Amino acid sequence: MSFKAYDPGDFYDELFTAPGVPRSAAALLVERIESVPIDSLIVRQQAAQNTLFKMGVTFNVYGDEQGSEKVFPFDVVPRIIPGKDWSWLEKGLQQRITALNCFLDDIYNDQKIIEDGVIPRETVESASGFLPPCMGLKPPGGVWCHITGTDLVRDRQGSWHVLEDNLRCPSGVSYVLENRTVMKSSFPSLFEALDIKAVDDYPSQLLSTLRALAPDYISNPTVVLLTPGSFNSAYFEHSFLAQQMGITLVEGPDLVVDDGYVKMRTTRGLCKVDVIYRRIDDDFIDPQVFRADSMLGVPGLMDVYRKGRVAIANAPGTGIADDKLVYAYVPQMIKYYLNEEQIIPNVPTYFCEDEKQQSHVLANLDSLVVKATDASGGYGMLIGCQSSKEEQQEFAHRIKANPRGYIAQPTLSLSRVPTLIDQSFQGRHVDLRPFILYGKGSAPYVNPGGLTRVALKEGSLVVNSSQGGGSKDTWVVNEE
């Protein structure tokens, strides 16, 4: 199957510099794919999708009348990142998560960054993710966020930008691992010919990170993964990671606070739990402290946590760093806490709560991307250039009614990757979510590559799985 008809267009293409001219790191991949007949490539694509279906690689979409459980679409053409580019990204991500953890520890304790006027108190305290009950908490080693998924994009010039941070319960790493398994079986010779960084030690790295959170005097801590249950959009990932790490998957009713400790109900009685990898949002963790109507959490958990008798990853309260207005201050955080300049830049961001900037946003809704500061998953956003006048008017009303609730950014021409669509290669926009682990007393570990999400609809810039996006394997390739 040939790439001769493939046109990179007026975008940064991850595999080609010009029509028919592959990037050096992608040259062998392009050569090998072109040696495969179209029928064979389509068969491999379908076989890969069938394999993922049999593995149960799914996600749930809330409120879909066609059924909530969906198979995550997979494209057989991988995205390639040269090793030297990855080394730079790795440093930038380590820098970012280090500064964000400093911010979390500061904001729930001394609040020096507010006192020194770097970030307004109102910005922090008005964020829905800021949880006053977490004031004074001291997580093990001073690390609040142990698992992060940071969304990156490339613009038309090929420059990387941080699009947003995900510090509560970032999802997607299971697809990274399963996509790699499928690609290894579909193109084994390419993995022999190219020096592709492995991703499959993530579960062992994650387990080591979690175990390290337990007090030093516990030599063999009991670690569990706390899930909201099978109706959650990422339930497949919860069960997958628990299985890969060999730990127990539990729901709230499986845990109980007894005699000052968190314990798990088992067929042999109660068993003390030392570390909880929670995959439920902050305000559902403990109904005695946060949402009283929560049926997902564990009553009394925060009291045990505050006494240091159980560790939680990620620590409650990290959700404030997911706020898109707080995101805009990360460059200042890096300078304030690390005395360094930001390595990977943010996307320029307009504050709708600022009167002058709001006027600019309202006058340019047809060209900007507007986002709700507390939303995720592609919900609560307006892509101006792809919106109707009615939608723009609706967002104008929303912004005026709640200026703190919205930010706006220029519409980036996201980079593209050739994607197998209707028996031909067509350019589709992508983003990238690398996963970072940050344990007690260790430098942040960045799993090589990450999840490449692809907007399968022609021209679409929305890559979220809940909005019809798919995924690709991401290869970090070392060149000679």
XYZ file of N, CA and C in Angstrom, residues 218-439:
666
model
N 6.535 -0.925 57.269
C 5.697 -1.967 56.649
C 6.459 -2.538 55.453
N 6.917 -3.771 55.582
C 7.779 -4.354 54.547
C 6.980 -4.892 53.360
N 5.749 -5.292 53.584
C 4.950 -5.861 52.503
C 3.550 -5.249 52.535
N 3.430 -3.990 52.108
C 2.148 -3.284 52.239
C 1.058 -3.883 51.365
N -0.172 -3.763 51.855
C -1.340 -4.162 51.063
C -1.818 -2.960 50.262
N -1.807 -3.100 48.944
C -2.202 -2.015 48.041
C -3.489 -2.428 47.330
N -4.448 -1.519 47.234
C -5.696 -1.806 46.508
C -5.978 -0.664 45.535
N -6.779 -0.969 44.521
C -7.234 0.065 43.585
C -8.721 0.292 43.841
N -9.083 1.513 44.175
C -10.465 1.874 44.506
C -11.157 2.445 43.268
N -12.175 1.727 42.789
C -12.904 2.146 41.586
C -14.327 2.546 41.944
N -14.943 3.455 41.158
C -16.355 3.761 41.375
C -17.261 2.605 40.972
N -16.747 1.677 40.139
C -17.547 0.531 39.723
C -17.658 0.419 38.215
N -18.409 -0.576 37.775
C -18.438 -0.946 36.363
C -19.116 0.082 35.472
N -19.841 1.049 36.043
C -20.495 2.053 35.207
C -19.589 3.250 34.926
N -18.412 3.260 35.532
C -17.482 4.370 35.283
C -16.890 4.246 33.885
N -16.605 5.385 33.261
C -16.109 5.389 31.874
C -14.778 4.663 31.737
N -13.980 4.598 32.798
C -12.654 3.992 32.709
C -12.569 2.680 33.482
N -13.700 2.000 33.648
C -13.679 0.783 34.469
C -12.753 -0.278 33.886
N -12.711 -0.374 32.557
C -11.783 -1.356 31.966
C -10.368 -1.103 32.472
N -9.971 0.152 32.448
C -8.603 0.468 32.873
C -8.379 0.131 34.350
N -9.366 0.384 35.179
C -9.216 0.082 36.601
C -8.955 -1.412 36.802
N -9.782 -2.237 36.165
C -9.626 -3.684 36.332
C -8.328 -4.167 35.685
N -7.982 -3.565 34.558
C -6.745 -3.961 33.857
C -5.514 -3.676 34.718
N -5.439 -2.480 35.267
C -4.254 -2.125 36.057
C -4.165 -2.955 37.339
N -5.309 -3.190 37.975
C -5.287 -4.022 39.175
C -4.773 -5.414 38.852
N -5.233 -5.940 37.734
C -4.786 -7.272 37.330
C -3.296 -7.275 37.008
N -2.838 -6.275 36.271
C -1.426 -6.211 35.889
C -0.517 -6.082 37.104
N -0.970 -5.362 38.117
C -0.142 -5.163 39.306
C -0.330 -6.279 40.333
N -1.349 -7.114 40.135
C -1.595 -8.174 41.095
C -2.133 -7.664 42.416
N -2.930 -6.583 42.363
C -3.537 -6.045 43.582
C -5.050 -6.190 43.482
N -5.734 -5.974 44.577
C -7.177 -6.169 44.623
C -7.916 -4.927 44.138
N -8.915 -5.156 43.277
C -9.800 -4.080 42.816
C -10.970 -4.001 43.789
N -11.170 -2.841 44.389
C -12.238 -2.718 45.386
C -13.155 -1.549 45.040
N -14.369 -1.619 45.556
C -15.292 -0.487 45.517
C -15.495 0.003 46.946
N -16.098 1.160 47.084
C -16.245 1.763 48.404
C -16.787 0.814 49.469
N -17.891 0.106 49.175
C -18.452 -0.783 50.201
C -17.517 -1.932 50.601
N -16.474 -2.173 49.817
C -15.520 -3.234 50.168
C -14.579 -2.795 51.288
N -14.520 -1.487 51.547
C -13.602 -0.959 52.556
C -14.390 -0.400 53.732
N -13.784 -0.465 54.882
C -14.433 0.040 56.092
C -13.347 0.567 57.030
N -13.676 1.598 57.775
C -12.754 2.071 58.812
C -13.076 1.326 60.106
N -12.077 0.653 60.617
C -12.270 -0.165 61.814
C -11.064 -0.016 62.733
N -11.328 0.342 63.970
C -10.278 0.466 64.982
C -9.166 1.422 64.538
N -9.557 2.484 63.791
C -8.576 3.502 63.405
C -7.811 3.212 62.137
N -8.165 2.133 61.434
C -7.460 1.784 60.199
C -8.473 1.491 59.094
N -8.014 1.591 57.855
C -8.852 1.190 56.731
C -8.651 -0.302 56.519
N -9.760 -1.013 56.428
C -9.666 -2.466 56.241
C -10.571 -2.914 55.093
N -10.168 -4.020 54.501
C -10.882 -4.568 53.355
C -11.650 -5.807 53.804
N -12.901 -5.869 53.371
C -13.688 -7.060 53.683
C -13.237 -8.217 52.792
N -12.868 -9.325 53.381
C -12.468 -10.511 52.614
C -13.217 -11.716 53.165
N -13.112 -12.832 52.483
C -13.790 -14.053 52.946
C -13.175 -14.575 54.236
N -11.972 -14.060 54.554
C -11.314 -14.486 55.791
C -11.352 -13.408 56.869
N -12.252 -12.455 56.672
C -12.380 -11.385 57.659
C -11.755 -10.097 57.166
N -11.609 -9.129 58.048
C -11.074 -7.824 57.673
C -9.557 -7.882 57.509
N -9.065 -7.200 56.470
C -7.624 -7.152 56.185
C -7.194 -5.687 56.089
N -6.180 -5.297 56.841
C -5.742 -3.894 56.846
C -5.183 -3.497 55.474
N -5.545 -2.285 55.045
C -5.068 -1.733 53.763
C -4.063 -0.622 54.059
N -2.938 -0.646 53.345
C -1.891 0.355 53.603
C -1.859 1.463 52.554
N -2.166 1.124 51.313
C -2.106 2.108 50.230
C -3.338 1.946 49.338
N -3.971 3.070 49.006
C -5.136 3.063 48.113
C -4.812 3.866 46.857
N -4.863 3.198 45.712
C -4.787 3.914 44.430
C -6.223 4.239 44.062
N -6.615 5.470 44.322
C -8.020 5.830 44.131
C -8.254 6.299 42.703
N -9.349 5.802 42.123
C -9.748 6.243 40.800
C -11.142 6.847 40.868
N -11.461 7.454 41.982
C -12.704 8.213 42.099
C -12.330 9.661 42.398
N -13.173 10.568 41.978
C -12.864 11.987 42.127
C -12.823 12.404 43.593
N -12.099 13.507 43.818
C -11.843 13.992 45.169
C -13.081 14.026 46.070
N -14.128 14.673 45.573
C -15.249 14.943 46.465
C -16.162 13.744 46.709
N -15.797 12.586 46.134
C -16.579 11.372 46.418
C -15.829 10.438 47.377
N -14.625 10.812 47.798
C -13.758 9.895 48.545
C -14.313 9.550 49.921
N -14.836 10.556 50.619
C -15.280 10.331 51.996
C -16.539 11.152 52.239
N -17.697 10.516 52.333
C -18.955 11.277 52.512
C -19.026 12.012 53.839
N -18.182 11.658 54.791
C -18.198 12.384 56.066
C -17.482 13.728 55.968
N -16.681 13.910 54.902
C -15.892 15.135 54.766
C -16.312 15.933 53.535
N -16.577 15.251 52.440
C -16.898 15.954 51.195
C -18.394 15.782 50.881
N -18.727 15.181 49.788
C -20.136 15.055 49.415
C -20.830 14.015 50.292
N -21.830 14.471 51.042
C -22.521 13.563 51.973
C -23.332 12.505 51.233
N -23.670 12.799 49.950
C -24.499 11.841 49.213
C -23.665 10.805 48.457
N -22.354 10.843 48.630
C -21.509 9.903 47.890
C -21.698 8.475 48.385
N -21.954 7.565 47.433
C -22.041 6.137 47.765
C -20.783 5.408 47.308
N -19.814 6.181 46.790
C -18.633 5.564 46.166
C -17.441 5.481 47.103
N -17.396 6.368 48.093
C -16.210 6.452 48.933
C -16.298 5.605 50.187
N -15.458 5.983 51.152
C -15.347 5.223 52.394
C -15.542 6.194 53.568
N -16.626 6.070 54.320
C -16.840 6.977 55.466
C -15.694 6.878 56.473
N -15.125 8.032 56.825
C -14.046 8.051 57.809
C -12.653 7.916 57.221
N -12.555 7.739 55.905
C -11.242 7.518 55.271
C -10.291 8.686 55.494
N -10.805 9.923 55.387
C -9.923 11.085 55.503
C -9.301 11.196 56.889
N -10.032 10.786 57.901
C -9.484 10.851 59.260
C -8.303 9.893 59.395
N -8.435 8.697 58.847
C -7.337 7.718 58.878
C -6.158 8.234 58.053
N -6.474 8.830 56.925
C -5.419 9.359 56.040
C -4.663 10.494 56.726
N -5.401 11.359 57.370
C -4.766 12.498 58.034
C -3.827 12.028 59.157
N -4.124 10.897 59.762
C -3.281 10.353 60.830
C -2.103 9.529 60.289
N -2.016 9.427 58.966
C -0.881 8.719 58.365
C -0.985 7.211 58.443
N -2.207 6.691 58.630
C -2.373 5.246 58.766
C -2.749 4.570 57.453
N -2.957 5.352 56.433
C -3.165 4.821 55.092
C -2.678 5.889 54.120
N -2.104 5.455 53.003
C -1.660 6.400 51.960
C -2.661 6.360 50.810
N -2.852 7.516 50.165
C -3.778 7.599 49.032
C -3.047 8.212 47.841
N -3.169 7.573 46.714
C -2.630 8.105 45.455
C -3.774 8.222 44.435
N -3.918 9.373 43.856
C -3.323 10.651 44.179
C -3.958 11.225 45.451
N -3.235 12.069 46.156
C -3.776 12.626 47.384
C -5.040 13.438 47.103
N -6.017 13.397 47.995
C -7.197 14.262 47.844
C -6.768 15.732 47.780
N -7.415 16.472 46.929
C -7.091 17.895 46.788
C -6.311 18.219 45.535
N -5.780 17.185 44.864
C -4.968 17.451 43.666
C -5.794 18.026 42.519
N -7.115 17.874 42.607
C -7.968 18.330 41.514
C -7.872 19.812 41.242
N -7.379 20.583 42.196
C -7.263 22.020 41.934
C -6.314 22.288 40.777
N -5.309 21.425 40.591
C -4.348 21.639 39.506
C -4.938 21.291 38.138
N -6.103 20.651 38.112
C -6.776 20.390 36.837
C -7.589 21.586 36.374
N -7.768 22.544 37.252
C -8.543 23.735 36.896
C -7.811 24.494 35.788
N -8.540 24.843 34.736
C -7.883 25.426 33.556
C -7.430 26.867 33.780
N -7.938 27.509 34.799
C -7.423 28.835 35.130
C -6.123 28.694 35.931
N -6.068 27.730 36.820
C -4.835 27.453 37.564
C -3.728 27.022 36.597
N -4.102 26.237 35.581
C -3.144 25.801 34.544
C -2.370 26.983 33.962
N -3.059 28.078 33.779
C -2.432 29.241 33.143
C -1.287 29.803 33.989
N -1.250 29.465 35.273
C -0.200 29.975 36.165
C 0.977 29.011 36.331
N 0.977 27.887 35.640
C 2.075 26.923 35.820
C 3.448 27.521 35.449
N 3.563 28.313 34.383
C 4.883 28.918 34.124
C 5.403 29.726 35.312
N 4.509 30.468 35.970
C 4.912 31.227 37.157
C 5.277 30.291 38.311
N 4.568 29.171 38.432
C 4.906 28.198 39.488
C 6.315 27.647 39.278
N 6.638 27.318 38.053
C 7.964 26.754 37.749
C 9.054 27.762 38.121
N 8.817 29.009 37.786
C 9.797 30.051 38.125
C 9.877 30.244 39.637
N 8.718 30.228 40.291
C 8.659 30.513 41.735
C 9.293 29.397 42.558
N 8.938 28.151 42.253
C 9.400 27.040 43.096
C 10.765 26.493 42.663
N 11.044 26.500 41.355
C 12.257 25.861 40.848
C 13.286 26.867 40.355
N 12.895 28.123 40.227
C 13.754 29.167 39.660
C 14.261 28.763 38.278
N 13.360 28.225 37.488
C 13.677 27.813 36.116
C 12.631 28.384 35.165
N 13.011 28.495 33.900
C 12.041 28.869 32.871
C 11.320 27.605 32.410
N 10.051 27.752 32.071
C 9.268 26.607 31.615
C 9.885 26.016 30.350
N 10.057 24.695 30.313
C 10.644 24.038 29.130
C 9.587 23.887 28.034
N 8.473 23.245 28.368
C 7.393 23.088 27.372
C 6.379 24.205 27.611
N 6.159 25.061 26.632
C 5.262 26.205 26.874
C 3.799 25.814 26.962
N 3.037 26.617 27.693
C 1.567 26.514 27.683
C 1.023 27.049 26.369
N -0.220 26.723 26.081
C -0.946 27.414 25.019
C -1.353 28.787 25.579
N -1.152 29.878 24.823
C -1.584 31.196 25.321
C -3.042 31.152 25.768
N -3.333 31.763 26.906
C -4.667 31.622 27.516
C -5.237 32.983 27.895
N -6.497 33.212 27.530
C -7.217 34.430 27.916
C -8.083 34.142 29.143
N -8.053 35.076 30.102
C -8.867 34.950 31.304
C -10.199 35.677 31.080
N -11.292 34.956 31.066
C -12.587 35.596 30.839
C -13.032 36.430 32.030
N -12.440 36.199 33.202
C -12.800 37.014 34.364
C -12.151 38.402 34.301
N -11.168 38.571 33.425
C -10.562 39.886 33.204
C -11.411 40.620 32.162
N -11.857 41.803 32.527
C -12.821 42.513 31.682
C -12.300 42.755 30.272
N -11.048 43.202 30.161
C -10.477 43.497 28.849
C -10.313 42.228 28.023
N -9.817 41.172 28.685
C -9.612 39.918 27.952
C -10.960 39.285 27.587
N -11.948 39.449 28.452
C -13.275 38.919 28.132
C -13.842 39.596 26.881
N -13.642 40.897 26.772
C -14.135 41.619 25.591
C -13.496 41.060 24.320
N -12.200 40.774 24.419
C -11.509 40.196 23.257
C -12.093 38.818 22.924
N -12.338 38.035 23.952
C -12.879 36.683 23.735
C -14.256 36.768 23.084
N -15.122 37.618 23.629
C -16.485 37.721 23.097
C -16.492 38.226 21.655
N -15.507 39.049 21.311
C -15.443 39.594 19.949
C -14.829 38.605 18.959
N -14.249 37.521 19.488
C -13.552 36.582 18.602
C -13.956 35.129 18.867
N -15.199 34.939 19.262
C -15.654 33.587 19.571
C -15.582 32.655 18.357
N -15.634 33.245 17.161
C -15.613 32.398 15.965
C -14.221 31.869 15.632
N -13.199 32.321 16.372
C -11.839 31.870 16.049
C -11.104 31.282 17.257
N -11.715 31.373 18.438
C -11.061 30.885 19.651
C -11.664 29.553 20.105
N -10.931 28.891 20.991
C -11.467 27.715 21.680
C -11.798 28.151 23.103
N -13.046 27.996 23.506
C -13.475 28.361 24.853
C -13.659 27.070 25.657
N -13.136 27.084 26.888
C -13.227 25.875 27.720
C -13.760 26.234 29.100
N -14.623 25.368 29.626
C -15.034 25.495 31.019
C -13.852 25.111 31.899
N -13.569 25.908 32.922
C -12.356 25.678 33.709
C -12.416 24.404 34.543
N -13.617 23.886 34.813
C -13.718 22.692 35.652
C -14.196 21.469 34.889
N -14.157 21.517 33.554
C -14.658 20.395 32.757
C -13.489 19.550 32.234
N -13.830 18.379 31.709
C -12.829 17.496 31.125
C -13.516 16.599 30.110
N -12.720 15.798 29.409
C -13.286 14.832 28.474
C -13.859 15.440 27.210
N -13.487 16.703 26.908
C -14.007 17.342 25.700
C -15.379 17.957 25.902
N -15.906 17.900 27.134
C -17.200 18.509 27.424
C -17.002 19.982 27.809
N -18.064 20.777 27.648
C -18.040 22.162 28.092
C -17.111 23.049 27.302
N -16.914 22.757 26.026
C -16.018 23.582 25.230
C -16.649 23.986 23.900
N -16.147 25.091 23.372
C -16.595 25.616 22.085
C -15.374 25.767 21.189
N -15.400 25.128 20.039
C -14.350 25.343 19.047
C -14.916 26.329 18.038
N -14.509 27.569 18.178
C -15.149 28.655 17.451
C -15.255 28.444 15.957
N -14.173 28.007 15.333
C -14.161 27.899 13.872
C -15.057 26.766 13.367
N -15.496 25.894 14.279
C -16.371 24.794 13.883
C -17.754 24.912 14.531
N -18.081 26.110 15.005
C -19.345 26.289 15.738
C -20.324 27.141 14.940
N -21.589 27.057 15.340
C -22.626 27.883 14.720
C -22.763 29.195 15.492
N -23.451 30.159 14.884
C -23.698 31.437 15.563
C -24.514 31.215 16.849
N -25.444 30.260 16.797
C -26.261 29.979 17.982
C -25.395 29.460 19.125
N -24.448 28.589 18.798
C -23.559 28.047 19.839
C -22.673 29.144 20.413
N -22.207 30.043 19.540
C -21.378 31.151 20.020
C -22.167 32.057 20.956
N -23.429 32.305 20.604
C -24.271 33.144 21.459
C -24.500 32.484 22.816
N -24.688 31.170 22.783
C -24.900 30.444 24.035
C -23.669 30.578 24.943
N -22.476 30.431 24.349
C -21.261 30.542 25.164
C -21.018 31.979 25.622
N -21.439 32.944 24.816
C -21.307 34.340 25.248
C -22.115 34.574 26.522
N -23.333 34.007 26.538
C -24.176 34.131 27.745
C -23.512 33.443 28.930
N -22.967 32.268 28.681
C -22.328 31.517 29.776
C -21.146 32.304 30.355
N -20.336 32.860 29.467
C -19.146 33.600 29.912
C -19.543 34.817 30.738
N -20.548 35.556 30.258
C -20.990 36.759 30.992
C -21.575 36.390 32.354
N -22.269 35.243 32.408
C -22.891 34.830 33.667
C -21.884 34.283 34.660
N -20.803 33.699 34.161
C -19.817 33.067 35.040
C -18.410 33.240 34.452
N -17.850 34.440 34.510
C -16.536 34.690 33.874
C -15.432 33.786 34.433
N -15.464 33.495 35.755
C -14.436 32.629 36.350
C -14.484 31.222 35.763
N -15.605 30.851 35.227
C -15.791 29.479 34.771
C -15.261 29.191 33.388
N -14.651 30.203 32.716
C -14.218 29.951 31.331
C -12.865 30.607 31.036
N -12.088 29.928 30.205
C -10.884 30.512 29.620
C -11.011 30.336 28.097
N -10.159 31.016 27.365
C -10.171 30.864 25.906
C -8.737 30.803 25.407
N -8.555 30.081 24.324
C -7.227 29.914 23.731
C -7.334 30.014 22.216
N -6.256 30.394 21.545
C -6.290 30.387 20.085
C -6.456 28.969 19.565
N -7.083 28.840 18.416
C -7.263 27.524 17.813
C -5.960 27.099 17.138
N -5.356 26.072 17.691
C -4.105 25.583 17.094
C -4.416 24.625 15.953
N -3.587 24.687 14.933
C -3.677 23.695 13.858
C -2.878 22.478 14.306
N -3.564 21.555 14.966
C -2.870 20.406 15.539
C -2.155 19.595 14.465
N -1.060 18.982 14.872
C -0.318 18.133 13.938
C -1.167 16.941 13.516
N -0.755 16.321 12.422
C -1.537 15.202 11.901
C -0.633 13.973 11.705
N -1.296 12.825 11.609
C -0.613 11.566 11.327
C -1.438 10.840 10.266
N -0.774 10.204 9.269
C -1.551 9.406 8.311
C -2.358 8.334 9.049
N -3.614 8.204 8.666
C -4.527 7.279 9.338
C -5.283 6.495 8.273
N -5.457 5.199 8.502
C -6.122 4.350 7.515
C -7.629 4.561 7.597
N -8.162 5.269 6.592
C -9.587 5.592 6.531
C -10.104 5.187 5.143
N -11.124 4.353 5.100
C -11.748 3.968 3.818
C -10.692 3.523 2.801
N -9.807 2.654 3.223
C -8.803 2.030 2.351
C -7.794 3.016 1.763
N -7.590 4.136 2.429
C -6.545 5.066 1.994
C -5.974 5.776 3.221
N -4.797 6.377 3.045
C -4.197 7.122 4.146
C -4.675 8.571 4.099
N -5.225 9.019 5.197
C -5.707 10.394 5.282
C -5.163 11.025 6.564
N -4.818 12.313 6.485
C -4.290 13.006 7.656
C -5.369 13.262 8.694
N -5.062 12.934 9.953
C -5.993 13.189 11.053
C -5.225 13.831 12.209
N -5.882 14.782 12.877
C -5.238 15.510 13.970
C -5.082 14.632 15.211
N -3.993 14.874 15.943
C -3.684 14.065 17.122
C -3.227 14.942 18.286
N -3.334 14.385 19.489
C -2.637 14.956 20.633
C -1.835 13.843 21.294
N -1.276 14.088 22.443
C -0.457 13.081 23.112
C -0.620 13.229 24.619
N -0.879 12.098 25.286
C -0.965 12.113 26.755
C 0.101 11.184 27.345
N 1.272 11.716 27.703
C 2.259 10.900 28.413
C 1.828 10.711 29.867
N 2.316 9.650 30.490
C 1.973 9.352 31.882
C 3.231 9.433 32.733
N 3.125 10.177 33.840
C 4.272 10.449 34.705
C 3.989 9.881 36.098
N 4.960 9.199 36.657
C 4.863 8.661 38.016
C 5.856 9.397 38.901
N 5.395 9.787 40.080
C 6.252 10.546 40.983
C 6.112 9.937 42.371
N 7.134 9.222 42.791
C 7.068 8.539 44.070
C 7.862 9.247 45.146
